Amino acid sequence: MTVTGAYFDAATAAPLHPVARQALLAALEDGWADPNRLYTQARRARQLLDAARAVTADILGVRPDELSFTASGTAAAHAAVLGGLAGRHRAGRTFVHSAIEHSAVLHAAQRHVAAGGAAASVPVDRLGRLDPDAWAAAVAAPGVGLAALISASHEVGTVQPVAAAAEACAAAGVPLYVDAAQSVGRTPVPEGWSLLSASAHKWGGPPGVGVLVVRKGTRWESPYPADERESGRTPGVLDLPAVVAAAAALRAVTADAAAEATRLRALVDRVRTTVAATVPDVEVVGHPTDRLPHLVTFSCLYVDGEALLHALDRRGFAVSSGSSCTASTLRPSHVLEAMGVLSHGNVRVSLHRDTTEAEVDRFLAELPQVVADLRAEAGAAGL
Amino acid sequence: MTGPTEVLDCLGQRCPLPVIALARRLPELPVGAVLRVLADDPAAAVDIPAWCRMRGQEFVGRVSPTSYDVRRER
C-alpha cells in the first residue's frame, strides 16, 4: 500500500526503508528456520542472525554478545528496567527515572513498585530538560538499584544530558539505562550507560524488532521464565526476517544520518518559526536548539487536540498528539505535564527520509486556517 | 487572604473548555479580582497555569484537587 498524503509521525513508526523491504523479502526465503538447530537451514538462519547482530552492534559501538534482539522496543525497555533492577536487588530497590520517560519505562516502574520496590521521578525544566542537580541527588541516595534516562524526549524532542547523567551514576555506582529509541539511526548516543534499548520501526525497520544492550559487567537478571535464546535475554523465537531487515535499515539510515539530520533540522526549524509567527496563541515546546533533528511539538490554545488531529487528517496530514482527549487514559501527556506547558491542542510533527520540503510547506500554509476554524467552532475566536 | 471574587463551574467539562470559559470570563472582572475555576478534567491542572503564563495573568494556586484560583493582573 502506498501512503498518500503527508505522513508526519515517524516518531511513532517511520515508513519501511526500501533497503529493509529488500532484506525482508530475501530473508523470508532463507531465514525462516530456527537458528538454534543443527542442520543446514538452521545454519543459514544463524548466519543471517549473526550478521544482523554484528552490524547492529558495530553501529551502536558495542560487542555483539552484549546485544540481544527482542520482540519490540517496549519489550526491550521492560527487560532493561526489570532485568536491571532484578540484577541489582541486593544493592538497592529504588528505580530512579526522569519524569519524561516513555510509558513503557514508566509501566515497568509501576510493576517494580507493585512488587515492593520503589521509584523516584526526577523533574525536567520548562524546555523538557532533566534537572541535573536533582538527578545527581536522586542517584546518590541510598538504595538505588537502577537509573533510567531517555536519550531525547519522544514527545518534544529535547535532547537529554546523558553524559552528565552517566557521570553522576558512575560516581554513585548506579548503572544507567538509556532508552535511545528516538536517537538510534539519527544521532549518536553518548557513552557511559550500562543498558540501552531501541526500536527498529523508529529508524525505518519493520515493527516487531527491539534491541536490548547489556554492557559487560552489568548485573542483569532475566525477569522472564528461563529461555536460552538471545543470551537468555529474550524469550521465544525471533522474527528473523524482520531482524535482518531492521539491521539492513539501520546500516542504511546510519550512513545517511548526518546529511538527513541537517536536512530535517532545517525543516523542523522552519516549522518552529513559521508556526509561532502564523498561528496566534501557540506554544512551541521543547528546547529550541538542543533537540532531535526530526521532531517538533506545539500546542494551540483553545483547540481540542482530537479535533485538530482529525481536521489535519482530512487534509492529508498524519500527526500525533499528547493531548488528553487523544489518549485512552483521558490524561494529558505526562511529558507536557512535567514540563508545565499547555497540553491541549497539542501536535507532534515528526519527519523522516521521505518527507519533502513541499509537504512541510503545504502543512505550514494550511495549519493557520485549520486552527482558526476550530477556534471559531468552539466559540473561542478572539479570546 | 479573602476568598475568590467569583466561582466558575466547569465540572464535567473536557479540555479545552474550562480554559475557554476562563479566558472568556476573567477579562470581564476588574483587575485584581480572583476567579475560582472548578474543573475535574486532569488537563486543567496543566492548562490553567499554562494559560496564565501565556496571558500574563496570575495563577494564584490550586486550592483543592478540582479548584484553581486565577487573579486578573491586566
mmCIF file of C-alpha atoms in Angstrom, chain A residues 37 47 91 150 174 180-182 212 217-218 228 339 355-356 372 379:
data_model
loop_
_atom_site.group_PDB
_atom_site.id
_atom_site.type_symbol
_atom_site.label_atom_id
_atom_site.label_comp_id
_atom_site.label_asym_id
_atom_site.label_seq_id
_atom_site.Cartn_x
_atom_site.Cartn_y
_atom_site.Cartn_z
ATOM 1 C CA ARG A 37 19.144 -26.035 15.380
ATOM 2 C CA GLN A 47 24.464 -16.759 9.692
ATOM 3 C CA ALA A 91 22.311 -3.265 46.100
ATOM 4 C CA ILE A 150 15.612 8.739 27.790
ATOM 5 C CA VAL A 174 24.469 3.041 39.898
ATOM 6 C CA ALA A 180 17.530 5.518 22.828
ATOM 7 C CA ALA A 181 14.501 4.710 20.665
ATOM 8 C CA GLN A 182 14.306 8.200 19.127
ATOM 9 C CA LEU A 212 18.480 -4.554 24.194
ATOM 10 C CA GLY A 217 29.980 -6.240 33.802
ATOM 11 C CA THR A 218 26.386 -5.040 34.182
ATOM 12 C CA GLU A 228 18.239 -19.833 26.269
ATOM 13 C CA MET A 339 7.275 20.489 31.613
ATOM 14 C CA THR A 355 9.421 13.884 3.942
ATOM 15 C CA THR A 356 9.655 16.632 1.342
ATOM 16 C CA ALA A 372 -8.758 29.332 13.181
ATOM 17 C CA GLY A 379 -16.582 29.911 20.173
#
